[in-house]
């Protein structure tokens, strides 16, 4: 009973601060809980939580180099990726907060073998994602934001366009290492090759994330309604997986199927991540 009263008092204090409870409600409730707790003596303190197997300072190194091969719309390519920092949701999770992602200055470069063409596929300036599961007591906001430049389809060709994206929603635990999420998203792209020089898209991302020390997986569906320029909807089915080999290497595979401009396009890729 003493431990229940302690936990209830802490929760009341949290809710009173988070929800700005008026003093005439919070103060008497806190006082009654403390008075009831003071009548119970001789209770041993709660045990300290066990030290994790992998501490925060023992996770994978943050500099990552990736080499993969794949195919996009029947065009085969080799992709090289450099990411100076820090962590994404499919990296080995040990030592990092689950559902959290923070990447800086990531460069994805592709070499297409059909015409010996080298292209920048994406340059990520900053990408932040936080998927925090809700429960009966807490309702944290899951959110994401990012900016950089990426290949976008204009209907006639793929151009490298600056972008800004964000989103907010919720996440719910499906087990110890798995969660489902629903995120309302918003995208903006700017480029002279776009119909108006820019485009805007509200959308949604609905998916599942699994993270374990051996295997991580993310899959779901995305939809965007481009409303300023192209006036087309873009729907995407995606699956991504990583098999972790210790904290130094991961094998990865991913597949996407996109419906845009009334045509379907599939892309797959597989390769190796190395952490330094």
mmCIF file of C-alpha atoms in Angstrom:
data_model
loop_
_atom_site.group_PDB
_atom_site.id
_atom_site.type_symbol
_atom_site.label_atom_id
_atom_site.label_comp_id
_atom_site.label_asym_id
_atom_site.label_seq_id
_atom_site.Cartn_x
_atom_site.Cartn_y
_atom_site.Cartn_z
ATOM 1 C CA UNK A 1 0.000 0.000 0.000
ATOM 2 C CA UNK A 2 2.858 2.377 0.799
ATOM 3 C CA UNK A 3 4.362 1.929 -2.656
ATOM 4 C CA UNK A 4 0.957 2.488 -4.274
ATOM 5 C CA UNK A 5 0.555 5.746 -2.349
ATOM 6 C CA UNK A 6 4.051 6.875 -3.352
ATOM 7 C CA UNK A 7 3.366 6.163 -7.014
ATOM 8 C CA UNK A 8 -0.052 7.839 -6.851
ATOM 9 C CA UNK A 9 1.436 10.976 -5.291
ATOM 10 C CA UNK A 10 4.097 11.182 -8.023
ATOM 11 C CA UNK A 11 1.449 10.719 -10.692
ATOM 12 C CA UNK A 12 -0.810 13.399 -9.197
ATOM 13 C CA UNK A 13 2.099 15.842 -9.127
ATOM 14 C CA UNK A 14 2.898 15.041 -12.749
ATOM 15 C CA UNK A 15 -0.694 15.486 -13.914
ATOM 16 C CA UNK A 16 -1.135 18.704 -11.950
ATOM 17 C CA UNK A 17 1.924 20.210 -13.661
ATOM 18 C CA UNK A 18 1.188 18.816 -17.123
ATOM 19 C CA UNK A 19 -2.513 19.775 -17.116
ATOM 20 C CA UNK A 20 -2.243 22.923 -14.935
ATOM 21 C CA UNK A 21 -4.646 21.676 -12.295
ATOM 22 C CA UNK A 22 -5.956 24.481 -10.052
ATOM 23 C CA UNK A 23 -4.397 24.599 -6.594
ATOM 24 C CA UNK A 24 -7.726 23.964 -4.851
ATOM 25 C CA UNK A 25 -7.806 20.516 -6.513
ATOM 26 C CA UNK A 26 -4.134 19.506 -6.537
ATOM 27 C CA UNK A 27 -3.181 20.661 -3.028
ATOM 28 C CA UNK A 28 -5.854 18.767 -1.012
ATOM 29 C CA UNK A 29 -5.349 15.609 -3.055
ATOM 30 C CA UNK A 30 -1.576 15.698 -2.561
ATOM 31 C CA UNK A 31 -1.994 16.417 1.147
ATOM 32 C CA UNK A 32 -4.360 13.485 1.685
ATOM 33 C CA UNK A 33 -1.983 11.120 -0.091
ATOM 34 C CA UNK A 34 1.006 12.275 1.984
ATOM 35 C CA UNK A 35 -1.001 12.031 5.220
ATOM 36 C CA UNK A 36 -2.047 8.458 4.420
ATOM 37 C CA UNK A 37 1.535 7.559 3.499
ATOM 38 C CA UNK A 38 2.928 9.009 6.758
ATOM 39 C CA UNK A 39 0.865 6.520 8.773
ATOM 40 C CA UNK A 40 2.733 3.550 7.281
ATOM 41 C CA UNK A 41 6.162 2.797 8.755
ATOM 42 C CA UNK A 42 8.797 0.116 8.290
ATOM 43 C CA UNK A 43 8.488 -0.242 4.525
ATOM 44 C CA UNK A 44 11.652 -1.132 2.624
ATOM 45 C CA UNK A 45 12.459 1.206 -0.288
ATOM 46 C CA UNK A 46 11.829 0.023 -3.824
ATOM 47 C CA UNK A 47 14.657 -1.832 -5.505
ATOM 48 C CA UNK A 48 16.666 0.183 -7.994
ATOM 49 C CA UNK A 49 16.042 -0.770 -11.638
ATOM 50 C CA UNK A 50 18.642 -3.202 -12.993
ATOM 51 C CA UNK A 51 21.492 -1.840 -15.076
ATOM 52 C CA UNK A 52 20.804 -2.461 -18.776
ATOM 53 C CA UNK A 53 22.873 -5.055 -20.588
ATOM 54 C CA UNK A 54 24.085 -2.318 -22.945
ATOM 55 C CA UNK A 55 24.402 1.177 -21.472
ATOM 56 C CA UNK A 56 23.762 4.372 -23.428
ATOM 57 C CA UNK A 57 27.493 4.830 -24.003
ATOM 58 C CA UNK A 58 27.906 1.275 -25.318
ATOM 59 C CA UNK A 59 25.623 1.389 -28.378
ATOM 60 C CA UNK A 60 26.764 1.169 -31.983
ATOM 61 C CA UNK A 61 29.159 3.806 -33.343
ATOM 62 C CA UNK A 62 27.328 6.668 -35.020
ATOM 63 C CA UNK A 63 29.240 7.045 -38.322
ATOM 64 C CA UNK A 64 27.674 4.664 -40.842
ATOM 65 C CA UNK A 65 28.711 3.645 -44.358
ATOM 66 C CA UNK A 66 26.290 1.578 -46.443
ATOM 67 C CA UNK A 67 26.742 -0.235 -49.737
ATOM 68 C CA UNK A 68 23.790 -1.746 -51.540
ATOM 69 C CA UNK A 69 22.509 -2.933 -54.897
ATOM 70 C CA UNK A 70 18.976 -2.626 -56.168
ATOM 71 C CA UNK A 71 16.540 -1.900 -58.940
ATOM 72 C CA UNK A 72 14.101 0.931 -59.601
ATOM 73 C CA UNK A 73 11.610 0.593 -62.441
ATOM 74 C CA UNK A 74 13.850 -1.978 -64.187
ATOM 75 C CA UNK A 75 16.941 0.241 -63.795
ATOM 76 C CA UNK A 76 19.673 -1.481 -61.799
ATOM 77 C CA UNK A 77 21.845 0.589 -59.498
ATOM 78 C CA UNK A 78 24.551 0.481 -56.845
ATOM 79 C CA UNK A 79 24.037 2.826 -53.904
ATOM 80 C CA UNK A 80 26.639 4.221 -51.512
ATOM 81 C CA UNK A 81 25.503 6.036 -48.358
ATOM 82 C CA UNK A 82 27.490 8.099 -45.870
ATOM 83 C CA UNK A 83 25.893 9.140 -42.588
ATOM 84 C CA UNK A 84 28.162 11.036 -40.156
ATOM 85 C CA UNK A 85 25.624 10.810 -37.318
ATOM 86 C CA UNK A 86 23.655 9.502 -35.475
ATOM 87 C CA UNK A 87 21.033 6.741 -35.380
ATOM 88 C CA UNK A 88 17.899 5.596 -37.204
ATOM 89 C CA UNK A 89 15.105 3.320 -36.080
ATOM 90 C CA UNK A 90 16.459 0.285 -37.968
ATOM 91 C CA UNK A 91 20.002 0.514 -36.573
ATOM 92 C CA UNK A 92 20.955 -1.843 -33.692
ATOM 93 C CA UNK A 93 18.738 -0.519 -30.858
ATOM 94 C CA UNK A 94 20.923 -1.489 -27.876
ATOM 95 C CA UNK A 95 22.034 1.645 -26.046
ATOM 96 C CA UNK A 96 19.528 3.904 -27.808
ATOM 97 C CA UNK A 97 15.974 4.950 -26.958
ATOM 98 C CA UNK A 98 13.497 2.784 -28.823
ATOM 99 C CA UNK A 99 11.472 4.578 -31.453
ATOM 100 C CA UNK A 100 13.926 7.485 -31.679
ATOM 101 C CA UNK A 101 15.783 8.589 -34.802
ATOM 102 C CA UNK A 102 18.256 11.417 -35.385
ATOM 103 C CA UNK A 103 20.301 11.724 -38.585
ATOM 104 C CA UNK A 104 22.601 14.499 -39.810
ATOM 105 C CA UNK A 105 24.087 15.169 -43.271
ATOM 106 C CA UNK A 106 23.259 11.778 -44.770
ATOM 107 C CA UNK A 107 24.247 11.405 -48.441
ATOM 108 C CA UNK A 108 22.732 8.710 -50.694
ATOM 109 C CA UNK A 109 24.466 8.417 -54.092
ATOM 110 C CA UNK A 110 23.421 6.000 -56.857
ATOM 111 C CA UNK A 111 25.300 4.666 -59.865
ATOM 112 C CA UNK A 112 22.908 3.424 -62.579
ATOM 113 C CA UNK A 113 24.476 0.653 -64.637
ATOM 114 C CA UNK A 114 22.257 0.999 -67.725
ATOM 115 C CA UNK A 115 23.764 4.361 -68.741
ATOM 116 C CA UNK A 116 26.727 4.681 -66.339
ATOM 117 C CA UNK A 117 25.063 7.644 -64.610
ATOM 118 C CA UNK A 118 25.974 8.841 -61.099
ATOM 119 C CA UNK A 119 23.196 10.666 -59.220
ATOM 120 C CA UNK A 120 22.596 12.073 -55.774
ATOM 121 C CA UNK A 121 19.453 10.272 -54.648
ATOM 122 C CA UNK A 122 19.002 12.161 -51.395
ATOM 123 C CA UNK A 123 20.864 14.579 -49.129
ATOM 124 C CA UNK A 124 19.398 14.656 -45.631
ATOM 125 C CA UNK A 125 20.272 17.789 -43.691
ATOM 126 C CA UNK A 126 18.491 16.802 -40.478
ATOM 127 C CA UNK A 127 15.932 14.062 -39.830
ATOM 128 C CA UNK A 128 14.345 13.605 -36.412
ATOM 129 C CA UNK A 129 11.705 11.058 -35.475
ATOM 130 C CA UNK A 130 10.219 10.183 -32.101
ATOM 131 C CA UNK A 131 7.747 7.296 -31.755
ATOM 132 C CA UNK A 132 6.683 7.177 -28.095
ATOM 133 C CA UNK A 133 3.952 4.611 -27.299
ATOM 134 C CA UNK A 134 0.882 5.759 -25.394
ATOM 135 C CA UNK A 135 -0.607 3.901 -22.443
ATOM 136 C CA UNK A 136 -3.334 4.262 -19.821
ATOM 137 C CA UNK A 137 -1.357 6.896 -17.916
ATOM 138 C CA UNK A 138 0.637 8.849 -20.504
ATOM 139 C CA UNK A 139 -0.189 10.116 -23.988
ATOM 140 C CA UNK A 140 3.066 11.378 -25.522
ATOM 141 C CA UNK A 141 3.028 12.896 -28.987
ATOM 142 C CA UNK A 142 4.853 10.999 -31.718
ATOM 143 C CA UNK A 143 6.374 13.396 -34.225
ATOM 144 C CA UNK A 144 8.885 13.807 -37.031
ATOM 145 C CA UNK A 145 10.615 16.601 -38.936
ATOM 146 C CA UNK A 146 13.277 16.718 -41.635
ATOM 147 C CA UNK A 147 14.735 18.763 -44.451
ATOM 148 C CA UNK A 148 17.217 18.336 -47.275
ATOM 149 C CA UNK A 149 17.048 17.493 -50.987
ATOM 150 C CA UNK A 150 15.642 14.346 -52.622
ATOM 151 C CA UNK A 151 14.694 12.907 -55.994
ATOM 152 C CA UNK A 152 11.072 13.628 -56.821
ATOM 153 C CA UNK A 153 8.984 12.525 -59.794
ATOM 154 C CA UNK A 154 7.550 15.375 -61.891
ATOM 155 C CA UNK A 155 5.677 13.010 -64.182
ATOM 156 C CA UNK A 156 8.311 13.410 -66.897
ATOM 157 C CA UNK A 157 11.595 12.957 -65.021
ATOM 158 C CA UNK A 158 13.102 12.642 -61.552
ATOM 159 C CA UNK A 159 14.693 15.865 -60.287
ATOM 160 C CA UNK A 160 16.624 16.702 -57.121
ATOM 161 C CA UNK A 161 14.362 19.060 -55.161
ATOM 162 C CA UNK A 162 14.770 20.725 -51.751
ATOM 163 C CA UNK A 163 12.136 19.495 -49.305
ATOM 164 C CA UNK A 164 10.736 20.109 -45.848
ATOM 165 C CA UNK A 165 8.616 17.486 -44.110
ATOM 166 C CA UNK A 166 6.980 17.026 -40.738
ATOM 167 C CA UNK A 167 4.279 15.134 -38.948
ATOM 168 C CA UNK A 168 2.588 14.326 -35.658
ATOM 169 C CA UNK A 169 0.405 11.535 -34.333
ATOM 170 C CA UNK A 170 0.352 8.615 -31.948
ATOM 171 C CA UNK A 171 2.011 5.272 -31.303
ATOM 172 C CA UNK A 172 0.746 2.243 -29.389
ATOM 173 C CA UNK A 173 2.703 -0.699 -28.028
ATOM 174 C CA UNK A 174 1.940 -4.149 -29.469
ATOM 175 C CA UNK A 175 4.427 -5.934 -27.231
ATOM 176 C CA UNK A 176 7.789 -5.466 -25.597
ATOM 177 C CA UNK A 177 9.602 -4.568 -28.834
ATOM 178 C CA UNK A 178 6.815 -3.759 -31.306
ATOM 179 C CA UNK A 179 4.622 -0.710 -31.799
ATOM 180 C CA UNK A 180 2.064 0.576 -34.285
ATOM 181 C CA UNK A 181 1.917 4.222 -35.279
ATOM 182 C CA UNK A 182 -0.338 6.660 -37.118
ATOM 183 C CA UNK A 183 1.232 9.953 -38.214
ATOM 184 C CA UNK A 184 -0.426 12.856 -40.031
ATOM 185 C CA UNK A 185 2.223 14.284 -42.357
ATOM 186 C CA UNK A 186 2.921 17.420 -44.380
ATOM 187 C CA UNK A 187 5.473 17.804 -47.203
ATOM 188 C CA UNK A 188 6.766 20.766 -49.197
ATOM 189 C CA UNK A 189 9.070 20.641 -52.241
ATOM 190 C CA UNK A 190 10.642 23.468 -54.252
ATOM 191 C CA UNK A 191 12.091 23.181 -57.763
ATOM 192 C CA UNK A 192 11.831 24.989 -61.097
ATOM 193 C CA UNK A 193 10.792 21.719 -62.774
ATOM 194 C CA UNK A 194 7.644 21.515 -60.638
ATOM 195 C CA UNK A 195 4.515 22.957 -62.235
ATOM 196 C CA UNK A 196 4.346 26.027 -59.988
ATOM 197 C CA UNK A 197 7.906 25.893 -58.780
ATOM 198 C CA UNK A 198 6.740 24.269 -55.559
ATOM 199 C CA UNK A 199 4.292 21.668 -54.286
ATOM 200 C CA UNK A 200 2.559 20.892 -50.990
ATOM 201 C CA UNK A 201 1.115 17.609 -49.725
ATOM 202 C CA UNK A 202 -0.844 16.666 -46.617
ATOM 203 C CA UNK A 203 -0.787 12.944 -45.962
ATOM 204 C CA UNK A 204 -0.523 10.072 -43.521
ATOM 205 C CA UNK A 205 1.918 7.329 -42.535
ATOM 206 C CA UNK A 206 0.458 4.197 -40.921
ATOM 207 C CA UNK A 207 2.828 1.416 -39.970
ATOM 208 C CA UNK A 208 4.430 -1.029 -37.564
ATOM 209 C CA UNK A 209 7.920 -0.901 -36.046
ATOM 210 C CA UNK A 210 9.784 -3.819 -34.457
ATOM 211 C CA UNK A 211 13.199 -3.374 -32.829
ATOM 212 C CA UNK A 212 15.361 -6.094 -31.288
ATOM 213 C CA UNK A 213 19.072 -6.706 -30.921
ATOM 214 C CA UNK A 214 19.024 -9.237 -33.784
ATOM 215 C CA UNK A 215 16.356 -7.939 -36.151
ATOM 216 C CA UNK A 216 14.550 -4.666 -36.819
ATOM 217 C CA UNK A 217 11.606 -4.117 -39.158
ATOM 218 C CA UNK A 218 9.396 -1.252 -40.313
ATOM 219 C CA UNK A 219 6.484 -1.582 -42.687
ATOM 220 C CA UNK A 220 3.321 0.237 -43.600
ATOM 221 C CA UNK A 221 1.565 2.510 -46.050
ATOM 222 C CA UNK A 222 1.979 6.195 -46.843
ATOM 223 C CA UNK A 223 -0.310 8.497 -48.761
ATOM 224 C CA UNK A 224 0.220 12.090 -49.923
ATOM 225 C CA UNK A 225 -2.117 14.408 -51.817
ATOM 226 C CA UNK A 226 -0.054 16.915 -53.795
ATOM 227 C CA UNK A 227 -2.366 19.925 -53.962
ATOM 228 C CA UNK A 228 -0.371 22.940 -55.166
ATOM 229 C CA UNK A 229 1.219 21.731 -58.385
ATOM 230 C CA UNK A 230 0.770 18.211 -59.704
ATOM 231 C CA UNK A 231 -2.754 17.631 -58.285
ATOM 232 C CA UNK A 232 -1.930 13.919 -57.987
ATOM 233 C CA UNK A 233 -2.103 11.518 -55.080
ATOM 234 C CA UNK A 234 0.960 9.451 -54.200
ATOM 235 C CA UNK A 235 0.434 6.127 -52.402
ATOM 236 C CA UNK A 236 3.265 3.939 -51.167
ATOM 237 C CA UNK A 237 3.605 0.484 -49.628
ATOM 238 C CA UNK A 238 6.953 -0.005 -47.876
ATOM 239 C CA UNK A 239 8.872 -2.661 -45.956
ATOM 240 C CA UNK A 240 12.374 -2.292 -44.496
ATOM 241 C CA UNK A 241 14.386 -4.768 -42.437
ATOM 242 C CA UNK A 242 17.831 -5.006 -40.844
ATOM 243 C CA UNK A 243 19.632 -8.061 -39.489
ATOM 244 C CA UNK A 244 22.177 -6.949 -36.903
ATOM 245 C CA UNK A 245 25.596 -8.616 -36.715
ATOM 246 C CA UNK A 246 26.821 -7.357 -33.383
ATOM 247 C CA UNK A 247 27.210 -3.587 -33.123
ATOM 248 C CA UNK A 248 29.550 -3.207 -36.105
ATOM 249 C CA UNK A 249 27.493 -4.487 -39.058
ATOM 250 C CA UNK A 250 23.913 -4.937 -40.262
ATOM 251 C CA UNK A 251 22.481 -6.545 -43.374
ATOM 252 C CA UNK A 252 19.543 -4.590 -44.767
ATOM 253 C CA UNK A 253 16.784 -5.062 -47.323
ATOM 254 C CA UNK A 254 13.932 -2.815 -48.361
ATOM 255 C CA UNK A 255 11.082 -2.758 -50.870
ATOM 256 C CA UNK A 256 8.656 -0.018 -51.913
ATOM 257 C CA UNK A 257 5.724 -0.004 -54.300
ATOM 258 C CA UNK A 258 4.553 3.478 -55.340
ATOM 259 C CA UNK A 259 1.398 4.543 -57.198
ATOM 260 C CA UNK A 260 1.941 8.050 -58.609
ATOM 261 C CA UNK A 261 0.826 9.750 -61.823
ATOM 262 C CA UNK A 262 -1.460 6.768 -62.500
ATOM 263 C CA UNK A 263 1.458 4.366 -62.762
ATOM 264 C CA UNK A 264 3.067 1.842 -60.438
ATOM 265 C CA UNK A 265 6.771 1.686 -59.723
ATOM 266 C CA UNK A 266 8.659 -0.820 -57.563
ATOM 267 C CA UNK A 267 12.057 -0.322 -55.948
ATOM 268 C CA UNK A 268 14.099 -2.847 -53.997
ATOM 269 C CA UNK A 269 17.520 -2.682 -52.437
ATOM 270 C CA UNK A 270 19.753 -4.893 -50.265
ATOM 271 C CA UNK A 271 23.200 -4.424 -48.800
ATOM 272 C CA UNK A 272 25.419 -3.910 -45.767
ATOM 273 C CA UNK A 273 25.682 -1.212 -43.082
ATOM 274 C CA UNK A 274 29.038 -0.739 -41.315
ATOM 275 C CA UNK A 275 29.382 1.405 -38.176
ATOM 276 C CA UNK A 276 32.563 3.276 -37.277
#
